[in-house]
Amino acid sequence: MAKKLVIKVTAGADAPERCSQAFTVAAVAVASGVEVSLWLTGESSWFALPGRAAEFELPHAAPLPDLIESVLAGGRVTLCTQCAARRGITEEDVVEGVRIAGAQVFVQESLADDTQALVY
């Protein structure tokens, strides 16, 4: 099993099951002691903003705010630079603990030794 897990989530409210799966896997991995880096891209970018995760609903799924809080507590959450720019999101806008970084950082993290990357 990889010691590090990089998860890129591209889905948001447009594909709720895929979105929820990504956040659930990230939170479970953190709880299991895995080093997790969760990347918000595409429609999931909106969840970097305060209150937006609370608007997400999916029956029989853990609440998105709880999952994000778990990942932030034990891992890293990154908002894609280009995705943020396209949506007018700045560093001042995001939830505390969320960083904004670009593709170079994603590639660097994904290609690190003992790392597994997943895309949802």
mmCIF file of C-alpha atoms in Angstrom:
data_model
loop_
_atom_site.group_PDB
_atom_site.id
_atom_site.type_symbol
_atom_site.label_atom_id
_atom_site.label_comp_id
_atom_site.label_asym_id
_atom_site.label_seq_id
_atom_site.Cartn_x
_atom_site.Cartn_y
_atom_site.Cartn_z
ATOM 1 C CA MET A 1 0.000 0.000 0.000
ATOM 2 C CA ALA A 2 1.237 3.459 -0.863
ATOM 3 C CA LYS A 3 2.393 5.600 2.014
ATOM 4 C CA LYS A 4 0.977 8.717 0.345
ATOM 5 C CA LEU A 5 -2.268 9.230 -1.521
ATOM 6 C CA VAL A 6 -2.985 12.087 -3.916
ATOM 7 C CA ILE A 7 -6.652 12.406 -4.818
ATOM 8 C CA LYS A 8 -7.930 14.767 -7.507
ATOM 9 C CA VAL A 9 -11.667 15.366 -7.421
ATOM 10 C CA THR A 10 -13.137 16.987 -10.508
ATOM 11 C CA ALA A 11 -16.803 16.432 -9.656
ATOM 12 C CA GLY A 12 -19.082 18.561 -7.534
ATOM 13 C CA ALA A 13 -22.845 18.839 -7.356
ATOM 14 C CA ASP A 14 -22.873 17.921 -11.055
ATOM 15 C CA ALA A 15 -21.839 14.324 -10.200
ATOM 16 C CA PRO A 16 -22.658 13.897 -6.502
ATOM 17 C CA GLU A 17 -21.815 10.217 -6.120
ATOM 18 C CA ARG A 18 -18.378 10.572 -7.682
ATOM 19 C CA CYS A 19 -17.762 13.697 -5.610
ATOM 20 C CA SER A 20 -18.777 12.016 -2.373
ATOM 21 C CA GLN A 21 -16.642 8.958 -3.143
ATOM 22 C CA ALA A 22 -13.533 11.091 -3.531
ATOM 23 C CA PHE A 23 -14.041 12.921 -0.247
ATOM 24 C CA THR A 24 -14.959 9.689 1.547
ATOM 25 C CA VAL A 25 -11.842 7.890 0.321
ATOM 26 C CA ALA A 26 -9.693 10.866 1.338
ATOM 27 C CA ALA A 27 -11.197 11.006 4.838
ATOM 28 C CA VAL A 28 -10.922 7.241 5.358
ATOM 29 C CA ALA A 29 -7.306 7.296 4.200
ATOM 30 C CA VAL A 30 -6.461 10.097 6.646
ATOM 31 C CA ALA A 31 -8.192 8.163 9.452
ATOM 32 C CA SER A 32 -6.101 5.125 8.466
ATOM 33 C CA GLY A 33 -2.885 7.054 8.871
ATOM 34 C CA VAL A 34 -2.165 7.605 5.190
ATOM 35 C CA GLU A 35 -0.636 10.930 4.133
ATOM 36 C CA VAL A 36 -3.339 12.482 1.932
ATOM 37 C CA SER A 37 -3.269 15.380 -0.497
ATOM 38 C CA LEU A 38 -6.764 16.177 -1.814
ATOM 39 C CA TRP A 39 -6.962 18.390 -4.908
ATOM 40 C CA LEU A 40 -10.134 20.328 -5.711
ATOM 41 C CA THR A 41 -10.529 20.905 -9.432
ATOM 42 C CA GLY A 42 -13.392 21.592 -11.797
ATOM 43 C CA GLU A 43 -16.762 21.775 -10.068
ATOM 44 C CA SER A 44 -15.336 20.610 -6.736
ATOM 45 C CA SER A 45 -13.448 23.920 -6.602
ATOM 46 C CA TRP A 46 -16.527 25.527 -5.055
ATOM 47 C CA PHE A 47 -16.058 23.428 -1.898
ATOM 48 C CA ALA A 48 -12.972 25.479 -1.057
ATOM 49 C CA LEU A 49 -15.325 28.333 -0.147
ATOM 50 C CA PRO A 50 -16.831 28.623 3.341
ATOM 51 C CA GLY A 51 -20.346 27.189 3.555
ATOM 52 C CA ARG A 52 -20.412 25.624 0.099
ATOM 53 C CA ALA A 53 -19.867 22.051 1.327
ATOM 54 C CA ALA A 54 -22.907 22.416 3.608
ATOM 55 C CA GLU A 55 -25.071 22.946 0.508
ATOM 56 C CA PHE A 56 -24.065 19.530 -0.878
ATOM 57 C CA GLU A 57 -26.526 16.706 -0.227
ATOM 58 C CA LEU A 58 -26.394 13.031 -1.122
ATOM 59 C CA PRO A 59 -28.606 10.434 0.571
ATOM 60 C CA HIS A 60 -26.750 7.813 2.622
ATOM 61 C CA ALA A 61 -23.457 9.709 2.386
ATOM 62 C CA ALA A 62 -21.408 11.309 5.132
ATOM 63 C CA PRO A 63 -21.877 15.088 5.305
ATOM 64 C CA LEU A 64 -19.341 16.784 3.053
ATOM 65 C CA PRO A 65 -18.340 19.394 5.670
ATOM 66 C CA ASP A 66 -17.368 16.574 8.052
ATOM 67 C CA LEU A 67 -15.296 14.832 5.391
ATOM 68 C CA ILE A 68 -13.475 18.023 4.435
ATOM 69 C CA GLU A 69 -12.826 18.826 8.095
ATOM 70 C CA SER A 70 -11.317 15.352 8.559
ATOM 71 C CA VAL A 71 -9.020 15.772 5.592
ATOM 72 C CA LEU A 72 -7.953 19.260 6.678
ATOM 73 C CA ALA A 73 -7.224 17.963 10.189
ATOM 74 C CA GLY A 74 -4.845 15.248 9.040
ATOM 75 C CA GLY A 75 -3.964 15.928 5.422
ATOM 76 C CA ARG A 76 -3.726 18.683 2.858
ATOM 77 C CA VAL A 77 -6.414 20.251 0.667
ATOM 78 C CA THR A 78 -5.379 22.165 -2.438
ATOM 79 C CA LEU A 79 -7.459 24.204 -4.861
ATOM 80 C CA CYS A 80 -6.207 24.211 -8.455
ATOM 81 C CA THR A 81 -4.806 27.604 -9.467
ATOM 82 C CA GLN A 82 -6.501 27.705 -12.885
ATOM 83 C CA CYS A 83 -9.803 26.422 -11.503
ATOM 84 C CA ALA A 84 -9.755 29.102 -8.817
ATOM 85 C CA ALA A 85 -8.942 31.826 -11.343
ATOM 86 C CA ARG A 86 -11.767 30.745 -13.680
ATOM 87 C CA ARG A 87 -14.204 31.037 -10.777
ATOM 88 C CA GLY A 88 -12.806 34.273 -9.366
ATOM 89 C CA ILE A 89 -11.684 32.546 -6.149
ATOM 90 C CA THR A 90 -8.671 33.999 -4.334
ATOM 91 C CA GLU A 91 -6.625 32.887 -1.331
ATOM 92 C CA GLU A 92 -8.594 35.335 0.810
ATOM 93 C CA ASP A 93 -11.846 33.549 -0.135
ATOM 94 C CA VAL A 94 -11.041 29.954 0.772
ATOM 95 C CA VAL A 95 -11.599 27.948 3.937
ATOM 96 C CA GLU A 96 -8.714 28.204 6.380
ATOM 97 C CA GLY A 97 -6.138 25.524 5.632
ATOM 98 C CA VAL A 98 -6.882 25.270 1.900
ATOM 99 C CA ARG A 99 -3.976 26.292 -0.317
ATOM 100 C CA ILE A 100 -4.035 27.263 -3.979
ATOM 101 C CA ALA A 101 -1.412 25.617 -6.192
ATOM 102 C CA GLY A 102 -0.948 24.604 -9.801
ATOM 103 C CA ALA A 103 -0.278 21.627 -12.021
ATOM 104 C CA GLN A 104 3.450 21.595 -11.321
ATOM 105 C CA VAL A 105 2.798 20.911 -7.626
ATOM 106 C CA PHE A 106 0.186 18.266 -8.481
ATOM 107 C CA VAL A 107 2.619 16.456 -10.779
ATOM 108 C CA GLN A 108 5.410 16.689 -8.210
ATOM 109 C CA GLU A 109 3.189 15.230 -5.476
ATOM 110 C CA SER A 110 1.771 12.512 -7.738
ATOM 111 C CA LEU A 111 5.178 11.297 -8.906
ATOM 112 C CA ALA A 112 6.794 11.190 -5.465
ATOM 113 C CA ASP A 113 8.090 7.840 -4.223
ATOM 114 C CA ASP A 114 5.571 5.576 -2.481
ATOM 115 C CA THR A 115 2.634 7.636 -3.785
ATOM 116 C CA GLN A 116 -0.624 6.507 -5.359
ATOM 117 C CA ALA A 117 -2.740 8.993 -7.318
ATOM 118 C CA LEU A 118 -6.494 8.666 -7.836
ATOM 119 C CA VAL A 119 -8.790 10.848 -9.937
ATOM 120 C CA TYR A 120 -12.530 11.092 -9.406
#
